Amino acid sequence: MSDLLERLRGRGFRLTAQRRVVAEVLDGDHVHYTADEVLARATARLPEISRATVYNTLGELVALGEVLEVSTDGRAKRYDPNAHSAHQHLVCSRCGSIRDVRPEGDLLSTLPEGERYGFRVSGAEVTYRGICPDCAERRGK
Amino acid sequence: MSDLLERLRGRGFRLTAQRRVVAEVLDGDHVHYTADEVLARATARLPEISRATVYNTLGELVALGEVLEVSTDGRAKRYDPNAHSAHQHLVCSRCGSIRDVRPEGDLLSTLPEGERYGFRVSGAEVTYRGICPDCAERRGK
DNA sequence: ATCTTGACTTGGACTGTGTCTAATGTAGGC
DNA sequence: GCCTACATTAGACACAGTCCAAGTCAAGAT
């Protein structure tokens, strides 16, 4: 994400303090915040930032392909800055936390031609479901 | 779904007109209605049915494993009555419509032990993304 | 350095999806 | 046919996200 701001400027985007802060919040590995979590962390650095701006900026980053939108359940979408490296998600069925994982094999090729019903298939994403170590431990109580 | 009502009764569920109607609406292949669509169709047969009851009944059917809950985007969840036959989903990126598909291979096995991060992994679901024939055609206009 | 302007941000209202509650109704055992 | 615990109802509520009109500001022009 480090040079993201430069890339944005290269595409004609104004560099505002708000966009800088949102990009900084999303920097890192295994980061999968909800919009509200991004807002909370952004507010810590820039108290007057508004919810609408966080949503706008996240939407722009997604449209540019810099950030992935992940909706693993009916709850809030999460934003994954690791868009430039192919990976899938392992989701805790209990608390909703997410880990990036890298399965083996080519998933798209597992869908035979006869199962495509005329769709132009462009991608496949896998969600592995399970219970994370924290939740497995807590359950005993 | 035909004997679903009997199975429900066997598990101590009361057979009410509302539950019957919701189960009837969900009967069929390639059915993936949202809760609101279920409500609309149920209302056509039983005008006084309430939204809360539709949500309650859908939740019960999911808890019993008779129906699958599918959330492929941030929009409304969809309900898939085809829970007793393993399958995955092919989703149109444009209109959100869903087809059931049956890919080859065992998806769970594609996640190596070293990529499980202490999770107890219980399942894998694949969402294939593409453009459905209807949308591909419409786009030309 | 200052001006100008159109893009950006803001707060708050609004929408869609889903949940909760207290009051009322009813399926099924007796 | 009665009883009662479970189911249903309408509407209030909660959460995630979108929209809008008004004010602000980044950055190119001067």
Coordinates of N, CA and C in Angstrom, one line a residue, chain B:
Chain B
M1 N -38.1 -31.2 -1.0 CA -38.8 -30.5 0.1 C -40.1 -31.2 0.5
S2 N -40.6 -32.1 -0.4 CA -41.9 -32.6 -0.3 C -42.3 -33.1 1.1
D3 N -41.3 -33.9 1.7 CA -41.6 -34.5 3.0 C -41.1 -33.6 4.1
L4 N -40.7 -32.4 3.8 CA -40.1 -31.6 4.8 C -41.0 -31.4 6.0
L5 N -42.3 -31.1 5.7 CA -43.2 -30.8 6.8 C -43.3 -32.0 7.7
E6 N -43.3 -33.2 7.2 CA -43.3 -34.4 8.1 C -42.1 -34.4 8.9
R7 N -40.9 -34.1 8.3 CA -39.7 -34.1 9.1 C -39.7 -33.1 10.2
L8 N -40.3 -31.9 9.9 CA -40.4 -30.9 10.9 C -41.3 -31.4 12.1
R9 N -42.4 -32.0 11.7 CA -43.3 -32.5 12.8 C -42.6 -33.5 13.6
G10 N -41.8 -34.4 12.9 CA -41.0 -35.4 13.7 C -40.1 -34.8 14.7
R11 N -39.6 -33.6 14.4 CA -38.7 -32.9 15.3 C -39.4 -32.1 16.3
G12 N -40.7 -32.2 16.4 CA -41.4 -31.5 17.5 C -41.9 -30.1 17.0
F13 N -41.8 -29.8 15.7 CA -42.3 -28.5 15.3 C -43.8 -28.5 15.0
R14 N -44.4 -27.5 15.4 CA -45.9 -27.4 15.1 C -46.1 -27.1 13.6
L15 N -47.1 -27.8 13.1 CA -47.4 -27.5 11.7 C -48.4 -26.4 11.6
T16 N -47.9 -25.3 11.2 CA -48.8 -24.1 11.0 C -49.0 -23.8 9.5
A17 N -50.0 -23.1 9.2 CA -50.3 -22.7 7.9 C -49.1 -21.9 7.3
Q18 N -48.5 -21.0 8.2 CA -47.4 -20.2 7.8 C -46.2 -21.0 7.4
R19 N -45.9 -22.0 8.2 CA -44.7 -22.8 7.9 C -44.9 -23.6 6.6
R20 N -46.1 -24.1 6.5 CA -46.4 -24.8 5.3 C -46.2 -24.0 4.0
V21 N -46.7 -22.7 4.1 CA -46.6 -21.8 2.9 C -45.1 -21.5 2.6
V22 N -44.3 -21.2 3.6 CA -42.9 -20.9 3.4 C -42.2 -22.1 2.8
A23 N -42.5 -23.3 3.3 CA -41.9 -24.5 2.7 C -42.3 -24.7 1.3
E24 N -43.6 -24.4 1.0 CA -44.0 -24.6 -0.4 C -43.3 -23.6 -1.3
V25 N -43.2 -22.4 -0.9 CA -42.5 -21.3 -1.7 C -41.1 -21.8 -2.1
L26 N -40.4 -22.4 -1.1 CA -39.0 -22.8 -1.3 C -38.9 -24.1 -2.1
D27 N -40.0 -24.7 -2.5 CA -39.9 -26.0 -3.2 C -39.5 -25.8 -4.6
G28 N -38.5 -26.5 -5.1 CA -38.1 -26.4 -6.5 C -36.6 -26.4 -6.7
D29 N -36.2 -26.6 -7.9 CA -34.8 -26.6 -8.3 C -34.4 -25.2 -8.6
H30 N -33.1 -24.9 -8.4 CA -32.5 -23.6 -8.7 C -33.3 -22.4 -8.2
V31 N -33.9 -22.6 -7.0 CA -34.6 -21.6 -6.3 C -33.7 -20.9 -5.3
H32 N -33.5 -19.6 -5.4 CA -32.6 -18.9 -4.5 C -33.3 -17.5 -4.2
Y33 N -34.4 -17.5 -3.5 CA -35.1 -16.3 -3.2 C -34.5 -15.6 -2.0
T34 N -34.6 -14.3 -2.0 CA -34.3 -13.5 -0.8 C -35.5 -13.6 0.1
A35 N -35.3 -13.2 1.4 CA -36.4 -13.3 2.4 C -37.6 -12.5 1.9
D36 N -37.3 -11.3 1.3 CA -38.4 -10.5 0.8 C -39.2 -11.2 -0.3
E37 N -38.5 -11.9 -1.2 CA -39.1 -12.6 -2.3 C -40.0 -13.7 -1.7
V38 N -39.4 -14.4 -0.7 CA -40.2 -15.5 -0.1 C -41.5 -14.8 0.6
L39 N -41.3 -13.7 1.2 CA -42.5 -13.0 1.8 C -43.5 -12.7 0.8
A40 N -43.1 -12.1 -0.3 CA -44.0 -11.7 -1.4 C -44.8 -12.9 -1.9
R41 N -44.1 -14.0 -2.2 CA -44.8 -15.2 -2.7 C -45.6 -15.9 -1.6
A42 N -45.2 -15.8 -0.4 CA -46.0 -16.4 0.7 C -47.3 -15.6 0.9
T43 N -47.1 -14.3 0.8 CA -48.3 -13.4 1.0 C -49.4 -13.6 -0.1
A44 N -48.9 -14.0 -1.3 CA -49.9 -14.3 -2.3 C -50.8 -15.5 -1.9
R45 N -50.3 -16.4 -1.2 CA -51.1 -17.6 -0.8 C -51.7 -17.4 0.6
L46 N -51.1 -16.6 1.4 CA -51.6 -16.4 2.8 C -51.4 -15.0 3.2
P47 N -52.4 -14.1 2.8 CA -52.1 -12.7 2.9 C -51.8 -12.1 4.3
E48 N -52.2 -12.8 5.3 CA -51.9 -12.2 6.6 C -50.6 -12.7 7.2
I49 N -49.8 -13.4 6.5 CA -48.5 -13.8 7.0 C -47.6 -12.6 7.2
S50 N -46.8 -12.6 8.3 CA -46.0 -11.5 8.6 C -44.5 -11.7 8.3
R51 N -43.8 -10.6 8.1 CA -42.4 -10.6 7.8 C -41.6 -11.4 8.9
A52 N -41.9 -11.1 10.1 CA -41.2 -11.8 11.2 C -41.3 -13.3 11.1
T53 N -42.5 -13.8 10.8 CA -42.7 -15.2 10.7 C -41.9 -15.8 9.5
V54 N -41.8 -15.1 8.4 CA -41.0 -15.6 7.3 C -39.5 -15.7 7.8
Y55 N -39.0 -14.7 8.4 CA -37.7 -14.7 8.9 C -37.5 -15.8 9.9
N56 N -38.4 -16.0 10.8 CA -38.3 -17.0 11.8 C -38.3 -18.4 11.2
T57 N -39.2 -18.6 10.2 CA -39.3 -19.9 9.6 C -38.0 -20.2 8.8
L58 N -37.5 -19.2 8.0 CA -36.3 -19.4 7.3 C -35.2 -19.8 8.2
G59 N -35.1 -19.1 9.4 CA -34.1 -19.4 10.3 C -34.1 -20.8 10.9
E60 N -35.4 -21.2 11.1 CA -35.6 -22.6 11.6 C -35.1 -23.6 10.6
L61 N -35.5 -23.4 9.3 CA -35.2 -24.3 8.2 C -33.6 -24.4 8.1
V62 N -33.0 -23.2 8.2 CA -31.5 -23.2 8.1 C -30.9 -24.0 9.3
A63 N -31.4 -23.7 10.5 CA -30.9 -24.4 11.7 C -31.1 -25.9 11.6
L64 N -32.1 -26.3 10.9 CA -32.4 -27.8 10.8 C -31.6 -28.4 9.6
G65 N -30.9 -27.5 8.9 CA -30.1 -28.0 7.7 C -31.0 -28.4 6.5
E66 N -32.2 -27.9 6.5 CA -33.1 -28.2 5.4 C -32.9 -27.2 4.3
V67 N -32.4 -26.0 4.6 CA -32.2 -24.9 3.6 C -30.8 -24.3 3.9
L68 N -30.2 -23.8 2.8 CA -28.9 -23.2 3.0 C -29.1 -21.7 2.8
E69 N -28.3 -20.9 3.6 CA -28.3 -19.5 3.5 C -27.1 -19.1 2.7
V70 N -27.3 -18.3 1.7 CA -26.3 -17.9 0.8 C -26.1 -16.4 0.8
S71 N -25.0 -15.9 1.1 CA -24.8 -14.4 0.9 C -23.6 -14.2 0.0
T72 N -23.9 -13.9 -1.2 CA -22.9 -13.8 -2.2 C -22.4 -12.4 -2.4
D73 N -23.1 -11.4 -1.8 CA -22.6 -10.0 -1.9 C -23.1 -9.3 -0.7
G74 N -23.0 -8.0 -0.6 CA -23.5 -7.4 0.6 C -25.0 -7.2 0.7
R75 N -25.7 -7.7 -0.4 CA -27.1 -7.5 -0.4 C -27.8 -8.5 0.4
A76 N -29.1 -8.7 0.1 CA -29.9 -9.6 1.0 C -29.4 -11.1 0.8
K77 N -29.5 -11.8 1.9 CA -29.2 -13.3 1.8 C -30.2 -14.0 1.0
R78 N -29.8 -15.1 0.4 CA -30.7 -15.9 -0.4 C -30.8 -17.2 0.2
Y79 N -32.0 -17.9 0.0 CA -32.2 -19.2 0.6 C -32.3 -20.3 -0.4
D80 N -31.5 -21.3 -0.2 CA -31.4 -22.4 -1.2 C -31.9 -23.7 -0.6
P81 N -33.0 -24.2 -1.1 CA -33.7 -25.4 -0.5 C -32.9 -26.7 -0.9
N82 N -31.9 -26.6 -1.8 CA -31.3 -27.8 -2.3 C -30.1 -28.2 -1.3
A83 N -30.4 -28.3 0.0 CA -29.4 -28.5 1.0 C -28.9 -29.9 1.0
H84 N -29.6 -30.8 0.5 CA -29.2 -32.2 0.6 C -28.3 -32.8 -0.5
S85 N -28.0 -31.9 -1.4 CA -27.1 -32.3 -2.5 C -26.0 -31.3 -2.6
A86 N -24.8 -31.8 -2.4 CA -23.6 -30.9 -2.4 C -23.5 -30.1 -3.7
H87 N -23.4 -28.8 -3.6 CA -23.2 -28.1 -4.9 C -22.6 -26.7 -4.5
Q88 N -22.2 -26.0 -5.5 CA -21.6 -24.6 -5.3 C -22.5 -23.7 -6.1
H89 N -22.1 -22.4 -6.1 CA -22.9 -21.4 -6.8 C -22.1 -20.6 -7.8
L90 N -22.8 -20.3 -8.9 CA -22.3 -19.5 -10.0 C -23.2 -18.2 -10.0
V91 N -22.5 -17.1 -9.7 CA -23.3 -15.9 -9.5 C -23.0 -14.9 -10.6
C92 N -24.1 -14.3 -11.1 CA -23.9 -13.2 -12.1 C -23.5 -11.9 -11.4
S93 N -22.3 -11.4 -11.8 CA -21.8 -10.2 -11.2 C -22.7 -9.0 -11.5
R94 N -23.5 -9.1 -12.5 CA -24.3 -7.9 -12.9 C -25.6 -7.9 -12.2
C95 N -26.4 -9.0 -12.3 CA -27.8 -9.0 -11.8 C -27.9 -9.8 -10.5
G96 N -26.9 -10.5 -10.1 CA -26.9 -11.3 -8.8 C -27.6 -12.6 -8.9
S97 N -28.1 -13.0 -10.0 CA -28.8 -14.3 -10.1 C -27.8 -15.4 -9.9
I98 N -28.4 -16.6 -9.5 CA -27.5 -17.7 -9.0 C -27.9 -18.9 -9.8
R99 N -26.9 -19.7 -10.1 CA -27.2 -21.1 -10.7 C -26.4 -22.1 -9.7
D100 N -27.0 -23.2 -9.5 CA -26.3 -24.3 -8.8 C -25.4 -25.0 -9.8
V101 N -24.1 -25.2 -9.4 CA -23.2 -26.0 -10.2 C -22.5 -27.0 -9.4
R102 N -21.9 -28.0 -10.1 CA -21.2 -29.1 -9.4 C -19.8 -29.2 -9.9
P103 N -18.9 -28.6 -9.3 CA -17.5 -28.7 -9.7 C -16.9 -30.0 -9.4
E104 N -15.8 -30.3 -10.0 CA -15.1 -31.6 -9.8 C -14.1 -31.4 -8.7
G105 N -13.8 -32.5 -8.0 CA -12.7 -32.5 -7.0 C -13.2 -32.2 -5.6
D106 N -12.3 -32.4 -4.7 CA -12.6 -32.2 -3.3 C -12.0 -30.9 -2.8
L107 N -12.9 -29.9 -2.6 CA -12.3 -28.5 -2.4 C -11.6 -28.4 -1.1
L108 N -12.2 -29.1 -0.1 CA -11.6 -29.0 1.3 C -10.1 -29.4 1.2
S109 N -9.8 -30.4 0.4 CA -8.5 -31.0 0.4 C -7.5 -30.0 -0.2
T110 N -8.0 -29.0 -0.9 CA -7.0 -28.0 -1.5 C -6.3 -27.1 -0.5
L111 N -6.8 -27.2 0.8 CA -6.2 -26.3 1.8 C -5.2 -27.1 2.6
P112 N -3.9 -26.9 2.4 CA -2.9 -27.7 3.1 C -2.9 -27.5 4.6
E113 N -2.5 -28.5 5.3 CA -2.4 -28.3 6.8 C -1.7 -27.1 7.2
G114 N -0.6 -26.8 6.5 CA 0.2 -25.6 6.9 C -0.5 -24.3 6.7
E115 N -1.7 -24.3 6.0 CA -2.4 -23.1 5.8 C -3.6 -22.9 6.6
R116 N -3.7 -23.7 7.7 CA -4.9 -23.7 8.5 C -4.9 -22.9 9.8
Y117 N -3.7 -22.4 10.2 CA -3.6 -21.4 11.2 C -4.3 -21.8 12.5
G118 N -4.4 -23.1 12.8 CA -5.0 -23.5 14.0 C -6.5 -23.6 14.0
F119 N -7.1 -23.2 12.8 CA -8.6 -23.3 12.7 C -9.0 -24.8 12.6
R120 N -10.1 -25.1 13.1 CA -10.7 -26.4 12.8 C -11.6 -26.2 11.6
V121 N -11.1 -26.6 10.5 CA -11.8 -26.3 9.2 C -12.9 -27.3 8.9
S122 N -14.1 -26.8 8.7 CA -15.2 -27.7 8.6 C -15.8 -27.7 7.2
G123 N -15.5 -26.8 6.3 CA -16.1 -26.8 5.0 C -15.5 -25.7 4.1
A124 N -15.8 -25.9 2.8 CA -15.4 -24.9 1.9 C -16.5 -24.6 0.9
E125 N -16.7 -23.4 0.6 CA -17.7 -23.1 -0.4 C -17.1 -22.2 -1.5
V126 N -17.5 -22.5 -2.7 CA -16.9 -21.8 -3.8 C -18.0 -20.9 -4.4
T127 N -17.6 -19.7 -4.8 CA -18.5 -18.9 -5.6 C -17.8 -18.6 -6.9
Y128 N -18.4 -19.1 -7.9 CA -17.9 -18.7 -9.3 C -18.5 -17.4 -9.7
R129 N -17.8 -16.5 -10.2 CA -18.3 -15.2 -10.7 C -18.3 -15.2 -12.2
G130 N -19.3 -14.6 -12.7 CA -19.4 -14.4 -14.2 C -20.5 -13.6 -14.6
I131 N -20.8 -13.6 -15.9 CA -21.9 -12.8 -16.4 C -22.9 -13.8 -17.0
C132 N -24.1 -13.7 -16.6 CA -25.1 -14.7 -17.1 C -25.5 -14.3 -18.5
P133 N -26.1 -15.3 -19.3 CA -26.4 -15.1 -20.7 C -27.3 -13.9 -20.9
D134 N -28.3 -13.7 -20.0 CA -29.2 -12.6 -20.1 C -28.5 -11.3 -20.1
C135 N -27.6 -11.1 -19.1 CA -26.9 -9.8 -18.9 C -25.9 -9.6 -20.1
A136 N -25.3 -10.7 -20.5 CA -24.3 -10.6 -21.6 C -25.0 -10.0 -22.8
E137 N -26.2 -10.5 -23.1 CA -27.0 -10.0 -24.2 C -27.4 -8.6 -24.1
R138 N -28.0 -8.3 -22.9 CA -28.5 -6.9 -22.7 C -27.4 -5.9 -22.8
R139 N -26.1 -6.3 -22.5 CA -25.1 -5.3 -22.4 C -24.9 -4.6 -23.8
G140 N -25.1 -5.4 -24.9 CA -24.9 -4.9 -26.2 C -25.7 -3.6 -26.5
K141 N -26.8 -3.5 -25.9 CA -27.7 -2.3 -26.3 C -27.2 -1.0 -25.8

